[in-house]
């Protein structure tokens, strides 16, 4: 008997989490499927054998990718060889279009079915990629309701499966229990610092966020800070970078949703974490900054006026965004203190954020994707 072998590729921390849940969902249907590819600790724990870890795959722009180009070329060549040598019954690509769209093209040339989970954000930039997706992707699974029409109108086989966060985003502790667990004083305002999960992202954002936190502490000296460290980042690196700022910061590993739940406001990198925070209902100030050259190159290609997924999903600017030149310590202080000093404003924003969850579908996302993939591929064990 031969087993169904799947190449699965996730290039960053969020993809590692989704990939792990998908592997587990497929194994609940058929435990004989085998998975190989690119991922992190979560995918390995779910049963995948990985050729590379995601830690060095977190570049956030054109210039940043060029700075680590040798590693990207090495990863691409390894996967190109894996695809060319055959032996895989299907490929599952999770987000990360920088690498995954190239791999999809190689798979089509070899006749390998491609299932793409969480497709490129064509509604945000480079919409022309949809022609390439139509040629190379067998089935697209999208997680925002407005994406389905975009892909279907282009002739892509697409299914809106709901957002994975509907089943994963939930604090495990009450706010009071969380405050006790994290050694936070309940009578003091708490601000969460979330500089992202990618090395390059943190290099660009941690400094401005800490400067903003300093400015907040000068104005409101009772403020306490907490920083959840992503699995892909060494906590000691962040502690060392934060030390010169002399701030009251609790560094914690894991339990990000409980951290979000105990905070009165978050200073948070634009990305999927803003949607997680919205679903928990925590007010936030969204921040982002790219290398100046990357921003100059990319800006004409971007079609949206809102950057944070929380705002994009809401269809309006519910929370402030400080992007590129607008990201200053003074701006972070100003927008954060609005939430901390005006409870009515904070409550109105909190209610709008909680309404976002309803638009994102129902739980069981990875189960629906797993069922579709297993139906298409058949039993994991096959007669020779």
C-alpha positions as a LaTeX table, in Angstrom:
\begin{tabular}{lrrr}
\hline
Residue & $x$ (\AA) & $y$ (\AA) & $z$ (\AA) \\
\hline
Unk1 & 0.00 & 0.00 & 0.00 \\
Unk2 & 1.24 & 3.51 & $-0.82$ \\
Unk3 & 0.19 & 6.56 & 1.16 \\
Unk4 & $-1.07$ & 9.91 & $-0.07$ \\
Unk5 & 1.81 & 12.38 & 0.25 \\
Unk6 & 1.04 & 16.08 & 0.45 \\
Unk7 & 3.48 & 18.96 & 0.17 \\
Unk8 & 2.29 & 21.74 & 2.48 \\
Unk9 & 3.85 & 25.21 & 2.50 \\
Unk10 & 3.31 & 27.94 & 5.09 \\
Unk11 & 5.78 & 30.82 & 5.30 \\
Unk12 & 4.97 & 32.59 & 8.55 \\
Unk13 & 3.59 & 32.12 & 12.07 \\
Unk14 & $-0.10$ & 32.49 & 11.20 \\
Unk15 & 0.25 & 30.01 & 8.33 \\
Unk16 & 1.99 & 27.57 & 10.68 \\
Unk17 & $-1.03$ & 27.71 & 12.98 \\
Unk18 & $-3.56$ & 27.27 & 10.16 \\
Unk19 & $-1.47$ & 24.51 & 8.63 \\
Unk20 & $-1.36$ & 22.61 & 11.91 \\
Unk21 & $-5.12$ & 22.80 & 12.32 \\
Unk22 & $-5.66$ & 21.66 & 8.72 \\
Unk23 & $-3.31$ & 18.70 & 9.11 \\
Unk24 & $-5.14$ & 17.68 & 12.27 \\
Unk25 & $-8.52$ & 18.02 & 10.52 \\
Unk26 & $-7.38$ & 15.86 & 7.59 \\
Unk27 & $-5.94$ & 13.26 & 9.97 \\
Unk28 & $-9.28$ & 13.05 & 11.78 \\
Unk29 & $-10.80$ & 12.03 & 8.45 \\
Unk30 & $-7.90$ & 9.83 & 7.32 \\
Unk31 & $-4.83$ & 9.35 & 9.49 \\
Unk32 & $-2.77$ & 7.80 & 6.69 \\
Unk33 & $-2.13$ & 11.09 & 4.84 \\
Unk34 & 1.52 & 12.17 & 5.05 \\
Unk35 & 2.67 & 15.81 & 5.08 \\
Unk36 & 6.02 & 17.35 & 4.12 \\
Unk37 & 7.07 & 20.94 & 3.54 \\
Unk38 & 7.69 & 24.33 & 5.11 \\
Unk39 & 6.34 & 25.24 & 8.54 \\
Unk40 & 7.09 & 25.77 & 12.20 \\
Unk41 & 6.69 & 24.05 & 15.54 \\
Unk42 & 2.92 & 23.79 & 15.33 \\
Unk43 & 2.91 & 22.00 & 11.97 \\
Unk44 & 5.64 & 19.66 & 13.14 \\
Unk45 & 3.65 & 18.85 & 16.27 \\
Unk46 & 0.66 & 18.07 & 14.03 \\
Unk47 & 2.73 & 15.53 & 12.10 \\
Unk48 & 4.41 & 17.38 & 9.23 \\
Unk49 & 8.05 & 16.78 & 8.32 \\
Unk50 & 9.55 & 20.14 & 7.40 \\
Unk51 & 12.53 & 20.85 & 5.17 \\
Unk52 & 12.90 & 24.40 & 6.50 \\
Unk53 & 11.61 & 26.36 & 9.47 \\
Unk54 & 9.58 & 29.55 & 9.04 \\
Unk55 & 11.82 & 31.69 & 11.27 \\
Unk56 & 13.81 & 33.21 & 8.38 \\
Unk57 & 10.82 & 33.52 & 6.04 \\
Unk58 & 9.32 & 36.63 & 7.57 \\
Unk59 & 10.45 & 39.41 & 5.21 \\
Unk60 & 7.87 & 42.13 & 4.79 \\
Unk61 & 8.82 & 43.92 & 1.60 \\
Unk62 & 10.80 & 43.97 & $-1.62$ \\
Unk63 & 13.97 & 45.41 & $-0.12$ \\
Unk64 & 13.75 & 43.14 & 2.92 \\
Unk65 & 13.45 & 40.05 & 0.72 \\
Unk66 & 16.52 & 41.15 & $-1.24$ \\
Unk67 & 18.41 & 41.39 & 2.05 \\
Unk68 & 17.92 & 37.68 & 2.67 \\
Unk69 & 17.68 & 36.61 & $-0.95$ \\
Unk70 & 20.14 & 33.74 & $-0.62$ \\
Unk71 & 17.91 & 31.92 & 1.85 \\
Unk72 & 14.79 & 32.47 & $-0.27$ \\
Unk73 & 16.55 & 31.09 & $-3.33$ \\
Unk74 & 17.68 & 28.07 & $-1.32$ \\
Unk75 & 14.12 & 27.39 & $-0.14$ \\
Unk76 & 12.65 & 27.85 & $-3.61$ \\
Unk77 & 15.19 & 25.54 & $-5.23$ \\
Unk78 & 14.57 & 22.81 & $-2.67$ \\
Unk79 & 10.82 & 22.91 & $-3.25$ \\
Unk80 & 11.30 & 23.12 & $-7.01$ \\
Unk81 & 13.31 & 19.88 & $-6.78$ \\
Unk82 & 10.66 & 18.26 & $-4.60$ \\
Unk83 & 7.95 & 19.13 & $-7.12$ \\
Unk84 & 10.06 & 18.15 & $-10.14$ \\
Unk85 & 10.96 & 14.78 & $-8.63$ \\
Unk86 & 7.30 & 13.91 & $-8.17$ \\
Unk87 & 6.00 & 11.66 & $-5.46$ \\
Unk88 & 3.41 & 14.12 & $-4.17$ \\
Unk89 & $-0.31$ & 13.63 & $-4.74$ \\
Unk90 & $-1.21$ & 17.26 & $-4.02$ \\
Unk91 & 0.16 & 20.55 & $-2.74$ \\
Unk92 & $-1.47$ & 22.72 & $-0.10$ \\
Unk93 & $-0.32$ & 26.34 & $-0.16$ \\
Unk94 & $-1.20$ & 28.57 & 2.79 \\
Unk95 & $-1.14$ & 32.33 & 2.19 \\
Unk96 & 2.45 & 33.58 & 1.58 \\
Unk97 & 2.09 & 34.41 & $-2.15$ \\
Unk98 & 5.73 & 35.56 & $-2.52$ \\
Unk99 & 6.78 & 31.92 & $-2.64$ \\
Unk100 & 3.52 & 30.06 & $-3.11$ \\
Unk101 & 2.40 & 31.52 & $-6.43$ \\
Unk102 & 5.72 & 30.46 & $-7.93$ \\
Unk103 & 5.31 & 26.96 & $-6.54$ \\
Unk104 & 1.76 & 26.78 & $-7.91$ \\
Unk105 & 3.10 & 27.39 & $-11.41$ \\
Unk106 & 5.62 & 24.55 & $-11.03$ \\
Unk107 & 2.89 & 22.24 & $-9.77$ \\
Unk108 & 0.67 & 22.95 & $-12.78$ \\
Unk109 & 3.55 & 22.07 & $-15.10$ \\
Unk110 & 3.86 & 18.71 & $-13.33$ \\
Unk111 & 0.11 & 18.11 & $-13.18$ \\
Unk112 & $-0.03$ & 18.19 & $-9.37$ \\
Unk113 & $-3.33$ & 19.48 & $-7.88$ \\
Unk114 & $-2.94$ & 22.72 & $-5.93$ \\
Unk115 & $-5.22$ & 23.64 & $-3.02$ \\
Unk116 & $-4.65$ & 27.24 & $-1.95$ \\
Unk117 & $-5.79$ & 28.15 & 1.56 \\
Unk118 & $-6.09$ & 31.88 & 2.30 \\
Unk119 & $-5.32$ & 33.34 & $-1.09$ \\
Unk120 & $-3.50$ & 36.55 & $-1.99$ \\
Unk121 & $-5.31$ & 39.74 & $-1.04$ \\
Unk122 & $-6.14$ & 40.75 & $-4.59$ \\
Unk123 & $-8.63$ & 43.30 & $-3.30$ \\
Unk124 & $-5.69$ & 45.14 & $-1.71$ \\
Unk125 & $-3.00$ & 45.12 & $-4.38$ \\
Unk126 & $-1.75$ & 43.49 & $-7.60$ \\
Unk127 & $-5.16$ & 42.31 & $-8.75$ \\
Unk128 & $-3.62$ & 41.09 & $-12.02$ \\
Unk129 & $-2.33$ & 38.01 & $-10.20$ \\
Unk130 & $-5.78$ & 36.49 & $-10.48$ \\
Unk131 & $-5.03$ & 35.35 & $-14.06$ \\
Unk132 & $-2.05$ & 33.39 & $-12.77$ \\
Unk133 & $-4.18$ & 31.90 & $-10.00$ \\
Unk134 & $-6.85$ & 30.79 & $-12.46$ \\
Unk135 & $-4.20$ & 28.96 & $-14.52$ \\
Unk136 & $-2.33$ & 27.31 & $-11.68$ \\
Unk137 & $-4.64$ & 26.72 & $-8.71$ \\
Unk138 & $-7.08$ & 23.81 & $-8.65$ \\
Unk139 & $-9.20$ & 25.08 & $-5.74$ \\
Unk140 & $-9.08$ & 28.32 & $-3.77$ \\
Unk141 & $-10.39$ & 28.51 & $-0.20$ \\
Unk142 & $-11.08$ & 32.10 & 0.93 \\
Unk143 & $-11.77$ & 33.37 & 4.43 \\
Unk144 & $-13.50$ & 36.71 & 3.85 \\
Unk145 & $-17.00$ & 36.78 & 2.33 \\
Unk146 & $-16.19$ & 39.63 & $-0.08$ \\
Unk147 & $-13.30$ & 37.63 & $-1.61$ \\
Unk148 & $-15.48$ & 34.87 & $-3.03$ \\
Unk149 & $-17.11$ & 37.10 & $-5.65$ \\
Unk150 & $-13.73$ & 38.50 & $-6.76$ \\
Unk151 & $-12.35$ & 35.04 & $-7.50$ \\
Unk152 & $-15.55$ & 33.58 & $-8.93$ \\
Unk153 & $-15.96$ & 36.44 & $-11.40$ \\
Unk154 & $-12.49$ & 35.58 & $-12.73$ \\
Unk155 & $-13.41$ & 31.94 & $-13.24$ \\
Unk156 & $-11.49$ & 30.51 & $-10.27$ \\
Unk157 & $-12.92$ & 27.46 & $-8.49$ \\
Unk158 & $-13.44$ & 29.11 & $-5.12$ \\
Unk159 & $-15.22$ & 28.45 & $-1.82$ \\
Unk160 & $-15.80$ & 30.81 & 1.11 \\
Unk161 & $-15.17$ & 28.59 & 4.12 \\
Unk162 & $-15.31$ & 31.18 & 6.90 \\
Unk163 & $-12.43$ & 32.62 & 8.85 \\
Unk164 & $-10.28$ & 30.30 & 11.01 \\
Unk165 & $-10.34$ & 32.87 & 13.77 \\
Unk166 & $-14.01$ & 32.07 & 14.42 \\
Unk167 & $-12.89$ & 28.88 & 16.13 \\
Unk168 & $-9.51$ & 29.84 & 17.56 \\
Unk169 & $-9.84$ & 33.40 & 18.84 \\
Unk170 & $-11.06$ & 33.17 & 22.42 \\
Unk171 & $-9.38$ & 34.02 & 25.71 \\
Unk172 & $-8.98$ & 31.07 & 28.07 \\
Unk173 & $-9.16$ & 33.21 & 31.21 \\
Unk174 & $-11.50$ & 35.88 & 32.50 \\
Unk175 & $-10.10$ & 39.39 & 32.55 \\
Unk176 & $-9.62$ & 39.22 & 36.34 \\
Unk177 & $-7.91$ & 35.83 & 36.17 \\
Unk178 & $-5.68$ & 37.08 & 33.36 \\
Unk179 & $-4.62$ & 40.13 & 35.35 \\
Unk180 & $-3.64$ & 37.86 & 38.23 \\
Unk181 & $-1.85$ & 35.38 & 35.95 \\
Unk182 & 0.22 & 38.10 & 34.26 \\
Unk183 & 0.95 & 39.93 & 37.56 \\
Unk184 & $-0.88$ & 43.04 & 36.40 \\
Unk185 & $-2.46$ & 45.50 & 38.81 \\
Unk186 & $-6.20$ & 45.77 & 37.99 \\
Unk187 & $-6.41$ & 49.41 & 39.09 \\
Unk188 & $-3.77$ & 50.52 & 36.58 \\
Unk189 & $-4.34$ & 51.00 & 32.83 \\
Unk190 & $-2.80$ & 48.23 & 30.73 \\
Unk191 & $-1.45$ & 48.68 & 27.20 \\
Unk192 & $-0.42$ & 45.74 & 25.03 \\
Unk193 & 2.58 & 46.06 & 22.72 \\
Unk194 & 2.37 & 43.80 & 19.66 \\
Unk195 & 5.19 & 44.55 & 17.18 \\
Unk196 & 4.46 & 41.54 & 14.93 \\
Unk197 & 5.70 & 38.00 & 14.43 \\
Unk198 & 8.35 & 38.52 & 11.72 \\
Unk199 & 11.96 & 39.49 & 12.36 \\
Unk200 & 12.01 & 42.31 & 9.81 \\
Unk201 & 8.65 & 43.59 & 11.02 \\
Unk202 & 9.93 & 43.78 & 14.58 \\
Unk203 & 13.10 & 45.55 & 13.44 \\
Unk204 & 10.95 & 48.28 & 11.86 \\
Unk205 & 8.23 & 48.57 & 14.51 \\
Unk206 & 9.59 & 47.74 & 17.95 \\
Unk207 & 11.56 & 50.97 & 18.28 \\
Unk208 & 8.67 & 53.31 & 17.39 \\
Unk209 & 6.28 & 51.30 & 19.60 \\
Unk210 & 8.63 & 51.51 & 22.59 \\
Unk211 & 9.14 & 55.24 & 22.00 \\
Unk212 & 5.37 & 55.63 & 21.95 \\
Unk213 & 5.08 & 53.63 & 25.17 \\
Unk214 & 7.66 & 55.93 & 26.77 \\
Unk215 & 5.59 & 58.95 & 25.77 \\
Unk216 & 2.45 & 57.35 & 27.22 \\
Unk217 & 4.24 & 56.56 & 30.50 \\
Unk218 & 5.43 & 60.17 & 30.81 \\
Unk219 & 1.84 & 61.39 & 30.52 \\
Unk220 & 0.24 & 58.55 & 32.49 \\
Unk221 & 2.81 & 57.15 & 34.91 \\
Unk222 & 0.43 & 54.49 & 36.25 \\
Unk223 & 0.35 & 52.74 & 32.87 \\
Unk224 & 1.66 & 49.17 & 32.72 \\
Unk225 & 2.66 & 47.36 & 29.54 \\
Unk226 & 2.59 & 43.75 & 28.40 \\
Unk227 & 4.21 & 42.25 & 25.31 \\
Unk228 & 3.24 & 38.78 & 24.03 \\
Unk229 & 6.18 & 37.21 & 22.18 \\
Unk230 & 5.41 & 35.27 & 18.99 \\
Unk231 & 6.58 & 31.65 & 18.85 \\
Unk232 & 8.94 & 32.52 & 16.00 \\
Unk233 & 10.83 & 35.16 & 18.03 \\
Unk234 & 13.41 & 34.76 & 20.81 \\
Unk235 & 12.06 & 36.63 & 23.88 \\
Unk236 & 15.57 & 37.55 & 25.03 \\
Unk237 & 16.12 & 39.53 & 21.83 \\
Unk238 & 13.07 & 41.69 & 22.57 \\
Unk239 & 13.98 & 42.13 & 26.23 \\
Unk240 & 17.45 & 43.33 & 25.27 \\
Unk241 & 16.06 & 45.83 & 22.76 \\
Unk242 & 13.50 & 47.12 & 25.27 \\
Unk243 & 15.89 & 47.47 & 28.21 \\
Unk244 & 17.14 & 51.01 & 27.38 \\
Unk245 & 13.58 & 52.35 & 27.48 \\
Unk246 & 13.14 & 51.60 & 31.22 \\
Unk247 & 9.48 & 50.65 & 30.86 \\
Unk248 & 7.31 & 48.48 & 33.10 \\
Unk249 & 6.81 & 45.67 & 30.56 \\
Unk250 & 5.73 & 42.10 & 31.20 \\
Unk251 & 7.08 & 39.80 & 28.46 \\
Unk252 & 4.99 & 36.66 & 28.03 \\
Unk253 & 5.20 & 33.70 & 25.68 \\
Unk254 & 1.94 & 32.37 & 24.31 \\
Unk255 & $-1.53$ & 33.26 & 25.63 \\
Unk256 & $-1.83$ & 36.17 & 23.19 \\
Unk257 & $-5.63$ & 36.18 & 23.34 \\
Unk258 & $-5.57$ & 36.42 & 27.13 \\
Unk259 & $-3.10$ & 39.28 & 26.81 \\
Unk260 & $-5.43$ & 41.08 & 24.41 \\
Unk261 & $-8.34$ & 40.50 & 26.80 \\
Unk262 & $-6.63$ & 42.11 & 29.81 \\
Unk263 & $-5.53$ & 45.21 & 27.89 \\
Unk264 & $-7.38$ & 48.50 & 27.78 \\
Unk265 & $-5.67$ & 49.30 & 24.47 \\
Unk266 & $-3.20$ & 47.68 & 22.10 \\
Unk267 & $-0.44$ & 49.21 & 20.00 \\
Unk268 & $-0.42$ & 46.60 & 17.30 \\
Unk269 & 1.26 & 45.85 & 13.98 \\
Unk270 & $-1.08$ & 45.91 & 11.00 \\
Unk271 & $-1.94$ & 42.37 & 10.00 \\
Unk272 & $-4.02$ & 39.42 & 11.10 \\
Unk273 & $-3.47$ & 40.23 & 14.79 \\
Unk274 & $-5.67$ & 43.32 & 14.38 \\
Unk275 & $-8.55$ & 41.06 & 13.38 \\
Unk276 & $-7.92$ & 38.80 & 16.37 \\
Unk277 & $-7.98$ & 41.83 & 18.66 \\
Unk278 & $-11.19$ & 43.05 & 17.04 \\
Unk279 & $-12.91$ & 39.72 & 17.67 \\
Unk280 & $-11.94$ & 39.96 & 21.34 \\
Unk281 & $-13.17$ & 43.56 & 21.39 \\
Unk282 & $-9.99$ & 45.31 & 22.49 \\
Unk283 & $-9.48$ & 48.89 & 21.25 \\
Unk284 & $-6.22$ & 49.35 & 19.39 \\
Unk285 & $-3.90$ & 51.71 & 17.57 \\
Unk286 & $-2.71$ & 50.05 & 14.36 \\
Unk287 & 0.87 & 50.80 & 13.33 \\
Unk288 & 3.03 & 49.86 & 10.39 \\
Unk289 & 6.22 & 50.92 & 8.67 \\
Unk290 & 8.19 & 49.53 & 5.75 \\
Unk291 & 11.65 & 50.24 & 4.45 \\
Unk292 & 11.33 & 53.60 & 2.66 \\
Unk293 & 12.28 & 52.15 & $-0.74$ \\
Unk294 & 9.85 & 49.25 & $-0.35$ \\
Unk295 & 7.06 & 51.68 & 0.51 \\
Unk296 & 7.89 & 53.92 & $-2.45$ \\
Unk297 & 7.81 & 50.96 & $-4.84$ \\
Unk298 & 4.67 & 49.36 & $-3.39$ \\
Unk299 & 2.52 & 52.44 & $-2.77$ \\
Unk300 & 1.28 & 52.88 & $-6.38$ \\
Unk301 & 0.23 & 49.21 & $-6.46$ \\
Unk302 & $-1.91$ & 49.37 & $-3.32$ \\
Unk303 & $-5.60$ & 49.92 & $-4.01$ \\
Unk304 & $-6.94$ & 50.32 & $-0.46$ \\
Unk305 & $-7.18$ & 53.29 & 1.86 \\
Unk306 & $-7.35$ & 51.21 & 5.05 \\
Unk307 & $-4.45$ & 49.00 & 6.13 \\
Unk308 & $-5.56$ & 47.12 & 9.23 \\
Unk309 & $-7.64$ & 43.97 & 8.69 \\
Unk310 & $-9.91$ & 45.05 & 11.53 \\
Unk311 & $-10.82$ & 48.23 & 9.65 \\
Unk312 & $-10.92$ & 46.55 & 6.23 \\
Unk313 & $-13.33$ & 43.89 & 7.45 \\
Unk314 & $-15.51$ & 46.49 & 9.16 \\
Unk315 & $-15.60$ & 48.54 & 5.95 \\
Unk316 & $-14.68$ & 51.71 & 7.83 \\
Unk317 & $-11.95$ & 53.12 & 10.03 \\
Unk318 & $-13.07$ & 51.95 & 13.45 \\
Unk319 & $-9.64$ & 52.31 & 15.06 \\
Unk320 & $-6.78$ & 54.70 & 14.20 \\
Unk321 & $-3.98$ & 53.72 & 11.83 \\
Unk322 & $-0.48$ & 55.19 & 11.98 \\
Unk323 & 1.32 & 54.19 & 8.80 \\
Unk324 & 4.84 & 55.05 & 7.60 \\
Unk325 & 5.49 & 58.77 & 8.19 \\
Unk326 & 2.49 & 59.10 & 10.51 \\
Unk327 & 4.06 & 56.59 & 12.92 \\
Unk328 & 5.60 & 58.76 & 15.63 \\
Unk329 & 5.83 & 58.51 & 19.40 \\
Unk330 & 3.61 & 61.56 & 19.75 \\
Unk331 & 0.91 & 60.07 & 17.50 \\
Unk332 & 0.98 & 56.75 & 19.38 \\
Unk333 & 0.66 & 58.63 & 22.67 \\
Unk334 & $-2.20$ & 60.79 & 21.41 \\
Unk335 & $-4.31$ & 57.95 & 20.01 \\
Unk336 & $-3.68$ & 55.57 & 22.91 \\
Unk337 & $-4.54$ & 58.14 & 25.57 \\
Unk338 & $-7.88$ & 58.78 & 23.84 \\
Unk339 & $-8.86$ & 55.22 & 24.68 \\
Unk340 & $-7.42$ & 55.32 & 28.19 \\
Unk341 & $-8.93$ & 58.66 & 29.17 \\
Unk342 & $-12.33$ & 58.48 & 27.43 \\
Unk343 & $-14.31$ & 55.37 & 28.51 \\
Unk344 & $-17.31$ & 56.24 & 26.32 \\
Unk345 & $-15.13$ & 56.41 & 23.22 \\
Unk346 & $-13.42$ & 53.15 & 24.14 \\
Unk347 & $-16.78$ & 51.40 & 24.70 \\
Unk348 & $-18.20$ & 52.59 & 21.38 \\
Unk349 & $-15.14$ & 51.28 & 19.54 \\
Unk350 & $-15.28$ & 48.01 & 21.48 \\
Unk351 & $-18.88$ & 47.41 & 20.41 \\
Unk352 & $-18.07$ & 48.06 & 16.74 \\
Unk353 & $-15.13$ & 45.67 & 16.90 \\
Unk354 & $-17.20$ & 42.88 & 18.42 \\
Unk355 & $-19.67$ & 43.20 & 15.53 \\
Unk356 & $-16.95$ & 42.12 & 13.07 \\
Unk357 & $-17.03$ & 38.50 & 14.29 \\
Unk358 & $-20.55$ & 37.98 & 12.90 \\
Unk359 & $-19.44$ & 38.61 & 9.31 \\
Unk360 & $-16.72$ & 35.96 & 9.33 \\
Unk361 & $-18.80$ & 32.80 & 9.06 \\
Unk362 & $-19.16$ & 29.92 & 11.50 \\
Unk363 & $-16.68$ & 27.57 & 13.18 \\
Unk364 & $-15.51$ & 24.39 & 11.44 \\
Unk365 & $-13.38$ & 26.14 & 8.80 \\
Unk366 & $-10.53$ & 23.65 & 8.63 \\
Unk367 & $-12.95$ & 20.73 & 8.77 \\
Unk368 & $-14.70$ & 22.06 & 5.66 \\
Unk369 & $-11.39$ & 22.50 & 3.84 \\
Unk370 & $-10.23$ & 19.04 & 4.95 \\
Unk371 & $-13.43$ & 17.42 & 3.69 \\
Unk372 & $-13.06$ & 19.09 & 0.30 \\
Unk373 & $-9.43$ & 17.98 & $-0.04$ \\
Unk374 & $-10.06$ & 14.39 & 1.07 \\
Unk375 & $-13.05$ & 14.13 & $-1.27$ \\
Unk376 & $-10.85$ & 15.26 & $-4.15$ \\
Unk377 & $-7.89$ & 12.99 & $-3.36$ \\
Unk378 & $-9.59$ & 9.89 & $-2.01$ \\
Unk379 & $-8.28$ & 7.45 & 0.62 \\
Unk380 & $-4.86$ & 8.11 & 2.09 \\
Unk381 & $-3.78$ & 4.51 & 1.58 \\
Unk382 & $-3.84$ & 3.21 & $-1.98$ \\
Unk383 & $-3.13$ & $-0.15$ & $-3.53$ \\
Unk384 & 0.04 & $-0.29$ & $-5.60$ \\
\hline
\end{tabular}
